[in-house]
PDB file of C-alpha atoms in Angstrom:
ATOM      1  CA  PRO A   1     144.187 117.025 131.580  1.00  0.00           C
ATOM      2  CA  LEU A   2     142.113 116.157 134.619  1.00  0.00           C
ATOM      3  CA  TRP A   3     145.096 116.216 136.988  1.00  0.00           C
ATOM      4  CA  LEU A   4     145.120 120.024 136.652  1.00  0.00           C
ATOM      5  CA  VAL A   5     141.665 120.312 138.247  1.00  0.00           C
ATOM      6  CA  PRO A   6     142.555 119.523 141.923  1.00  0.00           C
ATOM      7  CA  PRO A   7     145.445 122.070 142.007  1.00  0.00           C
ATOM      8  CA  LEU A   8     143.043 124.593 140.506  1.00  0.00           C
ATOM      9  CA  PHE A   9     140.579 124.049 143.383  1.00  0.00           C
ATOM     10  CA  CYS A  10     143.425 124.278 145.905  1.00  0.00           C
ATOM     11  CA  LEU A  11     144.376 127.674 144.480  1.00  0.00           C
ATOM     12  CA  TRP A  12     140.723 128.669 144.173  1.00  0.00           C
ATOM     13  CA  ILE A  13     139.761 128.152 147.817  1.00  0.00           C
ATOM     14  CA  ASN A  14     142.800 130.140 148.926  1.00  0.00           C
ATOM     15  CA  THR A  15     141.831 133.112 146.772  1.00  0.00           C
ATOM     16  CA  HIS A  16     138.018 133.370 146.555  1.00  0.00           C
ATOM     17  CA  GLY A  17     134.867 131.894 148.041  1.00  0.00           C
ATOM     18  CA  SER A  18     133.298 131.055 144.682  1.00  0.00           C
ATOM     19  CA  TRP A  19     135.100 127.677 144.615  1.00  0.00           C
ATOM     20  CA  SER A  20     131.814 126.071 145.690  1.00  0.00           C
ATOM     21  CA  ILE A  21     130.271 127.132 142.363  1.00  0.00           C
ATOM     22  CA  GLY A  22     133.078 125.319 140.574  1.00  0.00           C
ATOM     23  CA  LEU A  23     132.233 122.119 142.430  1.00  0.00           C
ATOM     24  CA  ILE A  24     128.556 122.464 141.505  1.00  0.00           C
ATOM     25  CA  VAL A  25     129.449 122.934 137.830  1.00  0.00           C
ATOM     26  CA  PHE A  26     131.742 119.895 137.999  1.00  0.00           C
ATOM     27  CA  ALA A  27     128.986 117.858 139.679  1.00  0.00           C
ATOM     28  CA  ILE A  28     126.428 118.825 136.999  1.00  0.00           C
ATOM     29  CA  ILE A  29     128.779 117.629 134.262  1.00  0.00           C
ATOM     30  CA  ILE A  30     129.432 114.318 136.054  1.00  0.00           C
ATOM     31  CA  ALA A  31     125.784 113.702 136.957  1.00  0.00           C
ATOM     32  CA  SER A  32     124.517 114.417 133.433  1.00  0.00           C
ATOM     33  CA  GLY A  33     126.768 111.643 132.152  1.00  0.00           C
ATOM     34  CA  MET A  34     125.309 109.098 134.555  1.00  0.00           C
ATOM     35  CA  ILE A  35     121.982 109.177 132.680  1.00  0.00           C
ATOM     36  CA  GLU A  36     121.197 108.065 129.159  1.00  0.00           C
ATOM     37  CA  GLY A  37     118.103 108.873 127.151  1.00  0.00           C
ATOM     38  CA  SER A  38     116.315 111.328 124.899  1.00  0.00           C
ATOM     39  CA  TRP A  39     113.490 113.697 125.823  1.00  0.00           C
ATOM     40  CA  GLY A  40     112.355 115.848 122.906  1.00  0.00           C
ATOM     41  CA  LYS A  41     115.295 118.095 122.060  1.00  0.00           C
ATOM     42  CA  ILE A  42     117.263 116.975 125.137  1.00  0.00           C
ATOM     43  CA  THR A  43     119.669 114.076 124.951  1.00  0.00           C
ATOM     44  CA  ALA A  44     121.966 112.450 127.491  1.00  0.00           C
ATOM     45  CA  VAL A  45     124.818 110.050 126.790  1.00  0.00           C
ATOM     46  CA  ARG A  46     126.240 107.920 129.577  1.00  0.00           C
ATOM     47  CA  TRP A  47     129.927 108.268 130.429  1.00  0.00           C
ATOM     48  CA  PRO A  48     132.046 105.194 129.604  1.00  0.00           C
ATOM     49  CA  PRO A  49     132.989 103.464 132.902  1.00  0.00           C
ATOM     50  CA  ALA A  50     136.670 104.422 132.569  1.00  0.00           C
ATOM     51  CA  HIS A  51     135.812 108.095 131.997  1.00  0.00           C
ATOM     52  CA  LEU A  52     133.332 108.182 134.869  1.00  0.00           C
ATOM     53  CA  ARG A  53     135.885 106.629 137.207  1.00  0.00           C
ATOM     54  CA  LYS A  54     138.493 109.260 136.298  1.00  0.00           C
ATOM     55  CA  LEU A  55     135.969 112.069 136.752  1.00  0.00           C
ATOM     56  CA  LEU A  56     134.860 110.799 140.171  1.00  0.00           C
ATOM     57  CA  ILE A  57     138.467 110.404 141.347  1.00  0.00           C
ATOM     58  CA  THR A  58     139.225 113.941 140.171  1.00  0.00           C
ATOM     59  CA  PHE A  59     136.117 115.273 141.915  1.00  0.00           C
ATOM     60  CA  LEU A  60     137.005 113.569 145.207  1.00  0.00           C
ATOM     61  CA  ALA A  61     140.600 114.796 144.946  1.00  0.00           C
ATOM     62  CA  SER A  62     139.287 118.325 144.327  1.00  0.00           C
ATOM     63  CA  VAL A  63     137.167 118.103 147.474  1.00  0.00           C
ATOM     64  CA  ALA A  64     140.126 116.775 149.497  1.00  0.00           C
ATOM     65  CA  VAL A  65     142.511 119.580 148.500  1.00  0.00           C
ATOM     66  CA  LEU A  66     139.988 122.187 149.620  1.00  0.00           C
ATOM     67  CA  PHE A  67     141.206 121.526 153.162  1.00  0.00           C
ATOM     68  CA  VAL A  68     144.738 122.633 152.198  1.00  0.00           C
ATOM     69  CA  ASN A  69     144.301 126.183 153.485  1.00  0.00           C
ATOM     70  CA  PRO A  70     145.300 128.171 156.581  1.00  0.00           C
ATOM     71  CA  TYR A  71     141.879 127.712 158.238  1.00  0.00           C
ATOM     72  CA  GLY A  72     141.121 124.065 157.481  1.00  0.00           C
ATOM     73  CA  TYR A  73     137.494 122.978 157.617  1.00  0.00           C
ATOM     74  CA  ARG A  74     136.330 126.448 158.679  1.00  0.00           C
ATOM     75  CA  LEU A  75     137.147 127.940 155.268  1.00  0.00           C
ATOM     76  CA  VAL A  76     135.474 124.978 153.537  1.00  0.00           C
ATOM     77  CA  SER A  77     132.304 125.456 155.569  1.00  0.00           C
ATOM     78  CA  TYR A  78     132.235 129.244 155.175  1.00  0.00           C
ATOM     79  CA  PRO A  79     130.048 129.424 152.004  1.00  0.00           C
ATOM     80  CA  PHE A  80     127.430 127.317 153.804  1.00  0.00           C
ATOM     81  CA  ASP A  81     127.667 129.553 156.857  1.00  0.00           C
ATOM     82  CA  MET A  82     127.079 132.573 154.663  1.00  0.00           C
ATOM     83  CA  ALA A  83     124.154 130.974 152.844  1.00  0.00           C
ATOM     84  CA  PHE A  84     122.315 129.751 155.935  1.00  0.00           C
ATOM     85  CA  HIS A  85     123.387 131.996 158.825  1.00  0.00           C
ATOM     86  CA  GLN A  86     124.240 135.437 157.436  1.00  0.00           C
ATOM     87  CA  LYS A  87     120.667 136.462 156.710  1.00  0.00           C
ATOM     88  CA  LEU A  88     121.216 140.191 157.219  1.00  0.00           C
ATOM     89  CA  ASN A  89     124.199 140.176 154.880  1.00  0.00           C
ATOM     90  CA  ILE A  90     122.275 138.436 152.105  1.00  0.00           C
ATOM     91  CA  SER A  91     119.150 140.567 152.488  1.00  0.00           C
ATOM     92  CA  HIS A  92     120.767 144.012 152.751  1.00  0.00           C
ATOM     93  CA  VAL A  93     123.997 144.094 150.712  1.00  0.00           C
ATOM     94  CA  ALA A  94     123.384 145.387 147.173  1.00  0.00           C
ATOM     95  CA  GLU A  95     125.283 142.640 145.328  1.00  0.00           C
ATOM     96  CA  TRP A  96     122.938 139.996 146.755  1.00  0.00           C
ATOM     97  CA  VAL A  97     119.688 141.545 145.498  1.00  0.00           C
ATOM     98  CA  SER A  98     117.690 139.988 142.657  1.00  0.00           C
ATOM     99  CA  VAL A  99     117.923 141.291 139.097  1.00  0.00           C
ATOM    100  CA  ASN A 100     115.951 144.435 138.327  1.00  0.00           C
ATOM    101  CA  PHE A 101     114.835 144.202 134.699  1.00  0.00           C
ATOM    102  CA  HIS A 102     114.445 147.984 134.538  1.00  0.00           C
ATOM    103  CA  ASP A 103     118.178 148.733 134.829  1.00  0.00           C
ATOM    104  CA  VAL A 104     120.952 148.061 132.294  1.00  0.00           C
ATOM    105  CA  ARG A 105     122.114 144.764 133.782  1.00  0.00           C
ATOM    106  CA  GLY A 106     118.552 143.498 133.945  1.00  0.00           C
ATOM    107  CA  LYS A 107     117.959 144.358 130.287  1.00  0.00           C
ATOM    108  CA  VAL A 108     121.166 142.511 129.297  1.00  0.00           C
ATOM    109  CA  ALA A 109     119.968 139.478 131.280  1.00  0.00           C
ATOM    110  CA  LEU A 110     116.597 139.653 129.510  1.00  0.00           C
ATOM    111  CA  ILE A 111     118.341 139.757 126.110  1.00  0.00           C
ATOM    112  CA  LEU A 112     120.341 136.669 127.131  1.00  0.00           C
ATOM    113  CA  ILE A 113     117.163 134.779 128.062  1.00  0.00           C
ATOM    114  CA  ILE A 114     115.436 135.790 124.803  1.00  0.00           C
ATOM    115  CA  ALA A 115     118.501 134.730 122.792  1.00  0.00           C
ATOM    116  CA  LEU A 116     118.465 131.305 124.465  1.00  0.00           C
ATOM    117  CA  LEU A 117     114.746 130.880 123.780  1.00  0.00           C
ATOM    118  CA  LEU A 118     115.039 131.931 120.154  1.00  0.00           C
ATOM    119  CA  GLY A 119     118.035 129.663 119.693  1.00  0.00           C
ATOM    120  CA  ALA A 120     116.084 126.727 121.089  1.00  0.00           C
ATOM    121  CA  LEU A 121     113.086 127.469 118.860  1.00  0.00           C
ATOM    122  CA  LEU A 122     114.824 128.321 115.599  1.00  0.00           C
ATOM    123  CA  LYS A 123     117.705 125.875 115.668  1.00  0.00           C
ATOM    124  CA  GLY A 124     117.115 122.191 115.110  1.00  0.00           C
ATOM    125  CA  ARG A 125     120.094 121.053 117.176  1.00  0.00           C
ATOM    126  CA  GLN A 126     119.689 118.896 120.246  1.00  0.00           C
ATOM    127  CA  TRP A 127     120.448 120.134 123.750  1.00  0.00           C
ATOM    128  CA  LYS A 128     122.800 117.976 125.738  1.00  0.00           C
ATOM    129  CA  LEU A 129     121.677 117.376 129.300  1.00  0.00           C
ATOM    130  CA  HIS A 130     124.755 118.984 130.850  1.00  0.00           C
ATOM    131  CA  GLU A 131     124.250 122.100 128.681  1.00  0.00           C
ATOM    132  CA  LEU A 132     120.706 122.463 129.952  1.00  0.00           C
ATOM    133  CA  GLY A 133     121.831 121.897 133.548  1.00  0.00           C
ATOM    134  CA  LEU A 134     124.596 124.502 133.357  1.00  0.00           C
ATOM    135  CA  VAL A 135     122.380 127.124 131.691  1.00  0.00           C
ATOM    136  CA  LEU A 136     119.573 126.627 134.218  1.00  0.00           C
ATOM    137  CA  PHE A 137     122.047 126.794 137.108  1.00  0.00           C
ATOM    138  CA  GLY A 138     123.617 129.970 135.692  1.00  0.00           C
ATOM    139  CA  LEU A 139     120.250 131.650 135.119  1.00  0.00           C
ATOM    140  CA  TYR A 140     119.027 130.732 138.592  1.00  0.00           C
ATOM    141  CA  CYS A 141     122.157 132.171 140.228  1.00  0.00           C
ATOM    142  CA  GLY A 142     122.280 135.263 138.024  1.00  0.00           C
ATOM    143  CA  LEU A 143     118.621 136.203 138.347  1.00  0.00           C
ATOM    144  CA  THR A 144     118.462 135.466 142.070  1.00  0.00           C
ATOM    145  CA  TYR A 145     121.665 137.305 143.029  1.00  0.00           C
ATOM    146  CA  ILE A 146     122.872 140.079 140.751  1.00  0.00           C
ATOM    147  CA  ARG A 147     126.541 139.411 141.507  1.00  0.00           C
ATOM    148  CA  PHE A 148     126.241 136.102 139.620  1.00  0.00           C
ATOM    149  CA  LEU A 149     125.155 137.612 136.299  1.00  0.00           C
ATOM    150  CA  MET A 150     128.752 137.212 135.157  1.00  0.00           C
ATOM    151  CA  LEU A 151     128.526 133.507 135.970  1.00  0.00           C
ATOM    152  CA  ALA A 152     125.320 133.206 133.926  1.00  0.00           C
ATOM    153  CA  GLY A 153     127.077 134.770 130.950  1.00  0.00           C
ATOM    154  CA  ILE A 154     130.051 132.416 131.240  1.00  0.00           C
ATOM    155  CA  LEU A 155     127.871 129.303 131.439  1.00  0.00           C
ATOM    156  CA  ALA A 156     125.548 130.391 128.609  1.00  0.00           C
ATOM    157  CA  ALA A 157     128.293 131.525 126.208  1.00  0.00           C
ATOM    158  CA  PRO A 158     129.216 128.053 124.845  1.00  0.00           C
ATOM    159  CA  LEU A 159     125.576 127.293 124.060  1.00  0.00           C
ATOM    160  CA  LEU A 160     124.975 130.685 122.453  1.00  0.00           C
ATOM    161  CA  SER A 161     128.051 130.193 120.280  1.00  0.00           C
ATOM    162  CA  LYS A 162     126.513 126.984 118.910  1.00  0.00           C
ATOM    163  CA  PHE A 163     123.300 128.818 118.071  1.00  0.00           C
ATOM    164  CA  ILE A 164     125.204 131.261 115.845  1.00  0.00           C
ATOM    165  CA  ASP A 165     127.278 128.624 114.070  1.00  0.00           C
ATOM    166  CA  SER A 166     125.708 129.768 110.768  1.00  0.00           C
ATOM    167  CA  VAL A 167     128.319 132.551 110.573  1.00  0.00           C
ATOM    168  CA  PRO A 168     130.479 131.860 107.478  1.00  0.00           C
ATOM    169  CA  PRO A 169     133.871 130.303 108.258  1.00  0.00           C
ATOM    170  CA  TYR A 170     137.024 132.382 108.178  1.00  0.00           C
ATOM    171  CA  ARG A 171     138.621 132.762 104.710  1.00  0.00           C
ATOM    172  CA  ARG A 172     142.187 134.035 104.689  1.00  0.00           C
ATOM    173  CA  GLU A 173     142.110 135.069 101.006  1.00  0.00           C
ATOM    174  CA  ILE A 174     139.450 137.753 101.597  1.00  0.00           C
ATOM    175  CA  ASP A 175     140.970 139.080 104.814  1.00  0.00           C
ATOM    176  CA  LYS A 176     141.945 142.778 104.884  1.00  0.00           C
ATOM    177  CA  PRO A 177     144.794 143.262 107.397  1.00  0.00           C
ATOM    178  CA  VAL A 178     145.091 147.016 106.873  1.00  0.00           C
ATOM    179  CA  LEU A 179     141.375 147.572 107.457  1.00  0.00           C
ATOM    180  CA  ASN A 180     141.460 145.263 110.511  1.00  0.00           C
ATOM    181  CA  ALA A 181     144.425 147.151 111.945  1.00  0.00           C
ATOM    182  CA  ALA A 182     142.660 150.486 111.379  1.00  0.00           C
ATOM    183  CA  ILE A 183     139.548 149.254 113.189  1.00  0.00           C
ATOM    184  CA  ILE A 184     141.611 147.955 116.114  1.00  0.00           C
ATOM    185  CA  LEU A 185     143.521 151.228 116.404  1.00  0.00           C
ATOM    186  CA  SER A 186     140.263 153.175 116.258  1.00  0.00           C
ATOM    187  CA  VAL A 187     138.830 151.084 119.103  1.00  0.00           C
ATOM    188  CA  LEU A 188     141.994 151.565 121.189  1.00  0.00           C
ATOM    189  CA  ALA A 189     141.893 155.325 120.558  1.00  0.00           C
ATOM    190  CA  PHE A 190     138.228 155.436 121.567  1.00  0.00           C
ATOM    191  CA  MET A 191     139.038 153.550 124.786  1.00  0.00           C
ATOM    192  CA  ALA A 192     141.977 155.844 125.552  1.00  0.00           C
ATOM    193  CA  CYS A 193     139.931 158.996 124.992  1.00  0.00           C
ATOM    194  CA  GLY A 194     137.049 157.633 127.021  1.00  0.00           C
ATOM    195  CA  SER A 195     139.151 156.645 130.041  1.00  0.00           C
ATOM    196  CA  PRO A 196     138.646 159.106 132.914  1.00  0.00           C
ATOM    197  CA  SER A 197     141.596 161.169 134.101  1.00  0.00           C
ATOM    198  CA  VAL A 198     142.845 161.127 137.695  1.00  0.00           C
ATOM    199  CA  SER A 199     141.121 164.437 138.390  1.00  0.00           C
ATOM    200  CA  GLU A 200     137.838 163.090 137.011  1.00  0.00           C
ATOM    201  CA  LEU A 201     138.126 159.991 139.179  1.00  0.00           C
ATOM    202  CA  GLN A 202     138.840 162.114 142.251  1.00  0.00           C
ATOM    203  CA  LYS A 203     135.850 164.305 141.440  1.00  0.00           C
ATOM    204  CA  SER A 204     133.634 161.228 141.139  1.00  0.00           C
ATOM    205  CA  ILE A 205     134.904 159.905 144.483  1.00  0.00           C
ATOM    206  CA  GLY A 206     134.261 163.278 146.077  1.00  0.00           C
ATOM    207  CA  GLU A 207     130.612 163.137 145.045  1.00  0.00           C
ATOM    208  CA  SER A 208     129.957 159.929 146.998  1.00  0.00           C
ATOM    209  CA  TYR A 209     132.642 159.716 149.687  1.00  0.00           C
ATOM    210  CA  PRO A 210     133.625 162.120 152.495  1.00  0.00           C
ATOM    211  CA  THR A 211     136.880 163.325 150.933  1.00  0.00           C
ATOM    212  CA  ARG A 212     136.632 166.858 152.366  1.00  0.00           C
ATOM    213  CA  VAL A 213     136.283 165.691 155.960  1.00  0.00           C
ATOM    214  CA  LEU A 214     139.703 163.978 156.014  1.00  0.00           C
ATOM    215  CA  PRO A 215     141.733 167.130 156.868  1.00  0.00           C
ATOM    216  CA  PHE A 216     139.231 167.891 159.630  1.00  0.00           C
ATOM    217  CA  LEU A 217     139.580 164.381 161.087  1.00  0.00           C
ATOM    218  CA  ARG A 218     143.369 164.657 161.073  1.00  0.00           C
ATOM    219  CA  SER A 219     143.341 168.056 162.767  1.00  0.00           C
ATOM    220  CA  HIS A 220     140.494 167.116 165.148  1.00  0.00           C
ATOM    221  CA  PRO A 221     140.914 163.372 165.774  1.00  0.00           C
ATOM    222  CA  PRO A 222     137.845 161.888 167.508  1.00  0.00           C
ATOM    223  CA  ASP A 223     138.519 161.136 171.167  1.00  0.00           C
ATOM    224  CA  GLY A 224     135.708 158.611 171.474  1.00  0.00           C
ATOM    225  CA  PRO A 225     133.792 155.934 169.525  1.00  0.00           C
ATOM    226  CA  THR A 226     132.629 157.182 166.116  1.00  0.00           C
ATOM    227  CA  LEU A 227     129.613 155.904 164.200  1.00  0.00           C
ATOM    228  CA  ASN A 228     130.361 156.045 160.472  1.00  0.00           C
ATOM    229  CA  PHE A 229     128.199 155.363 157.439  1.00  0.00           C
ATOM    230  CA  TYR A 230     128.571 151.739 156.270  1.00  0.00           C
ATOM    231  CA  LEU A 231     129.694 152.500 152.699  1.00  0.00           C
ATOM    232  CA  TRP A 232     132.366 154.879 153.980  1.00  0.00           C
ATOM    233  CA  GLY A 233     134.057 152.532 156.448  1.00  0.00           C
ATOM    234  CA  GLY A 234     136.627 151.042 154.058  1.00  0.00           C
ATOM    235  CA  TYR A 235     137.382 154.433 152.493  1.00  0.00           C
ATOM    236  CA  LEU A 236     137.938 156.146 155.844  1.00  0.00           C
ATOM    237  CA  GLY A 237     140.100 153.298 157.134  1.00  0.00           C
ATOM    238  CA  TRP A 238     142.223 153.408 153.985  1.00  0.00           C
ATOM    239  CA  GLU A 239     142.682 157.176 153.852  1.00  0.00           C
ATOM    240  CA  ASP A 240     143.174 157.689 157.605  1.00  0.00           C
ATOM    241  CA  ARG A 241     144.780 154.693 159.317  1.00  0.00           C
ATOM    242  CA  SER A 242     144.206 156.217 162.750  1.00  0.00           C
ATOM    243  CA  PHE A 243     140.424 156.387 162.207  1.00  0.00           C
ATOM    244  CA  LYS A 244     138.618 153.572 164.028  1.00  0.00           C
ATOM    245  CA  CYS A 245     135.614 152.529 161.966  1.00  0.00           C
ATOM    246  CA  PHE A 246     132.383 151.415 163.563  1.00  0.00           C
ATOM    247  CA  ILE A 247     131.436 149.313 160.521  1.00  0.00           C
ATOM    248  CA  ASP A 248     132.713 148.632 157.001  1.00  0.00           C
ATOM    249  CA  SER A 249     132.072 146.229 154.117  1.00  0.00           C
ATOM    250  CA  ARG A 250     133.405 143.136 155.963  1.00  0.00           C
ATOM    251  CA  VAL A 251     129.772 142.440 156.731  1.00  0.00           C
ATOM    252  CA  ASP A 252     130.159 138.897 158.076  1.00  0.00           C
ATOM    253  CA  ILE A 253     132.361 140.050 160.972  1.00  0.00           C
ATOM    254  CA  PHE A 254     129.819 142.636 162.039  1.00  0.00           C
ATOM    255  CA  GLU A 255     126.862 140.292 161.654  1.00  0.00           C
ATOM    256  CA  TYR A 256     128.478 137.704 163.951  1.00  0.00           C
ATOM    257  CA  ALA A 257     128.948 140.335 166.648  1.00  0.00           C
ATOM    258  CA  GLY A 258     125.423 141.754 166.286  1.00  0.00           C
ATOM    259  CA  VAL A 259     126.784 145.119 165.152  1.00  0.00           C
ATOM    260  CA  LEU A 260     125.181 144.892 161.706  1.00  0.00           C
ATOM    261  CA  LYS A 261     121.712 144.395 163.186  1.00  0.00           C
ATOM    262  CA  ASP A 262     122.175 147.367 165.501  1.00  0.00           C
ATOM    263  CA  TYR A 263     123.432 149.481 162.598  1.00  0.00           C
ATOM    264  CA  LEU A 264     120.407 148.571 160.458  1.00  0.00           C
ATOM    265  CA  ASP A 265     118.142 149.400 163.399  1.00  0.00           C
ATOM    266  CA  LEU A 266     119.842 152.796 163.613  1.00  0.00           C
ATOM    267  CA  LEU A 267     119.148 153.421 159.935  1.00  0.00           C
ATOM    268  CA  GLY A 268     115.500 152.561 160.575  1.00  0.00           C
ATOM    269  CA  LEU A 269     115.426 154.754 163.712  1.00  0.00           C
ATOM    270  CA  LYS A 270     114.565 151.798 165.963  1.00  0.00           C
ATOM    271  CA  LYS A 271     115.576 152.983 169.444  1.00  0.00           C
ATOM    272  CA  PRO A 272     118.529 155.028 168.154  1.00  0.00           C
ATOM    273  CA  GLU A 273     119.310 156.540 171.558  1.00  0.00           C
ATOM    274  CA  ALA A 274     119.574 153.120 173.188  1.00  0.00           C
ATOM    275  CA  ILE A 275     121.902 151.797 170.467  1.00  0.00           C
ATOM    276  CA  LEU A 276     124.110 154.895 170.504  1.00  0.00           C
ATOM    277  CA  SER A 277     124.371 154.545 174.266  1.00  0.00           C
ATOM    278  CA  LYS A 278     125.115 150.811 174.024  1.00  0.00           C
ATOM    279  CA  TYR A 279     128.290 151.517 172.031  1.00  0.00           C
ATOM    280  CA  ARG A 280     129.022 154.801 173.855  1.00  0.00           C
ATOM    281  CA  ILE A 281     129.010 156.624 170.530  1.00  0.00           C
ATOM    282  CA  ARG A 282     130.422 160.131 170.896  1.00  0.00           C
ATOM    283  CA  TYR A 283     130.695 161.084 167.210  1.00  0.00           C
ATOM    284  CA  VAL A 284     128.490 160.420 164.200  1.00  0.00           C
ATOM    285  CA  LEU A 285     129.752 160.839 160.611  1.00  0.00           C
ATOM    286  CA  PHE A 286     126.848 160.385 158.207  1.00  0.00           C
ATOM    287  CA  PRO A 287     125.431 161.602 154.863  1.00  0.00           C
ATOM    288  CA  LEU A 288     123.230 164.650 154.782  1.00  0.00           C
ATOM    289  CA  ASP A 289     120.032 162.905 153.687  1.00  0.00           C
ATOM    290  CA  GLU A 290     119.892 160.025 156.190  1.00  0.00           C
ATOM    291  CA  PRO A 291     116.980 159.880 158.685  1.00  0.00           C
ATOM    292  CA  LEU A 292     119.445 159.602 161.589  1.00  0.00           C
ATOM    293  CA  THR A 293     121.074 162.852 160.459  1.00  0.00           C
ATOM    294  CA  PHE A 294     117.678 164.550 160.529  1.00  0.00           C
ATOM    295  CA  VAL A 295     117.059 163.317 164.082  1.00  0.00           C
ATOM    296  CA  LEU A 296     120.480 164.308 165.460  1.00  0.00           C
ATOM    297  CA  THR A 297     120.232 167.765 163.874  1.00  0.00           C
ATOM    298  CA  ARG A 298     117.203 168.408 166.102  1.00  0.00           C
ATOM    299  CA  ASP A 299     118.557 166.719 169.220  1.00  0.00           C
ATOM    300  CA  PRO A 300     120.006 169.253 171.702  1.00  0.00           C
ATOM    301  CA  ASP A 301     122.421 166.624 173.057  1.00  0.00           C
ATOM    302  CA  TRP A 302     124.253 166.538 169.717  1.00  0.00           C
ATOM    303  CA  LYS A 303     126.339 169.384 168.334  1.00  0.00           C
ATOM    304  CA  LEU A 304     127.103 169.815 164.638  1.00  0.00           C
ATOM    305  CA  ILE A 305     130.892 170.197 164.334  1.00  0.00           C
ATOM    306  CA  TYR A 306     131.391 169.680 160.589  1.00  0.00           C
ATOM    307  CA  LYS A 307     129.335 169.899 157.411  1.00  0.00           C
ATOM    308  CA  ASP A 308     129.996 169.849 153.660  1.00  0.00           C
ATOM    309  CA  LYS A 309     128.082 168.836 150.525  1.00  0.00           C
ATOM    310  CA  VAL A 310     128.411 165.110 151.269  1.00  0.00           C
ATOM    311  CA  CYS A 311     128.568 164.539 155.011  1.00  0.00           C
ATOM    312  CA  VAL A 312     127.949 165.942 158.454  1.00  0.00           C
ATOM    313  CA  MET A 313     129.654 165.157 161.732  1.00  0.00           C
ATOM    314  CA  PHE A 314     128.048 165.420 165.164  1.00  0.00           C
ATOM    315  CA  LYS A 315     129.575 165.315 168.616  1.00  0.00           C
ATOM    316  CA  ARG A 316     127.932 164.517 171.929  1.00  0.00           C
ATOM    317  CA  GLU A 317     129.546 166.332 174.809  1.00  0.00           C
ATOM    318  CA  GLU A 318     130.584 164.523 177.965  1.00  0.00           C
ATOM    319  CA  GLY A 319     127.782 164.340 180.511  1.00  0.00           C
ATOM    320  CA  MET A 320     125.030 164.884 177.954  1.00  0.00           C
ATOM    321  CA  GLY A 321     122.654 161.968 177.448  1.00  0.00           C
ATOM    322  CA  SER A 322     123.064 158.424 178.718  1.00  0.00           C
ATOM    323  CA  ALA A 323     126.080 157.770 176.449  1.00  0.00           C
ATOM    324  CA  GLY A 324     128.170 160.154 178.494  1.00  0.00           C
ATOM    325  CA  ASN A 325     127.531 158.416 181.806  1.00  0.00           C
TER     326      ASN A 325
END
């Protein structure tokens, strides 16, 4: 029932920013039914006037309820702000990079594209215009930004299922419940055995995050601004509520304030002393293999106060360098 769609968008905008994708999908379906014709294997059938009217009313109602949120128009405009103004966020955060066909996700995406091409070539069925629009939209999003590969799979799944409709239909008389149950139990057992234990998860976290430095931070709390590694900000803030992060994964906040640009400049060693002085940084908690770590290790103004297999921590004494003035 179409009346369920506006409440869905009201819930959607209050829980996740991908609501705008839902509107685009809805618009593709409506627009494809406003055209009629046939172009090779592509066909379009016009919506009956009554159906089109209901769809347009539902679409407009879905747009209207987007403003039912604690932030009003600002939350509605946020996806556009991110797309057009948060350039550093889009260009530097890993989930916004394009697909790399040399890794596992890229190979799965390539298999999806090949399956669609083979289905179009080997099957004699017609493509409906909205199917083509949704698949092209999903592939564009998924290949351009890796975080949308899931969306590409969702939009392509209905079409792929039609390409494999040659699978024989289900026949109850030849079903084997005992064998089916055994297979299901075997899969569940495999999943249970393959699930990592708590100790294994903690070990994995310890290989990438500064777990060992936490006791040191609690016993020697920083008494000045601390520059932390970007990927560690959320972890440190969660594990030690008294630790004041310089930056974490809420990238938009830091881009608005100019902090993200300064942080990226620090990573690239663009006037690091000036930036450290600008924020009066007294401590630096960074990975071992970062260029900034290499520089501070050889800077007499900075003293190494902690080191383990994952991170190092430096301290600048009062009165040393311009940051202490």
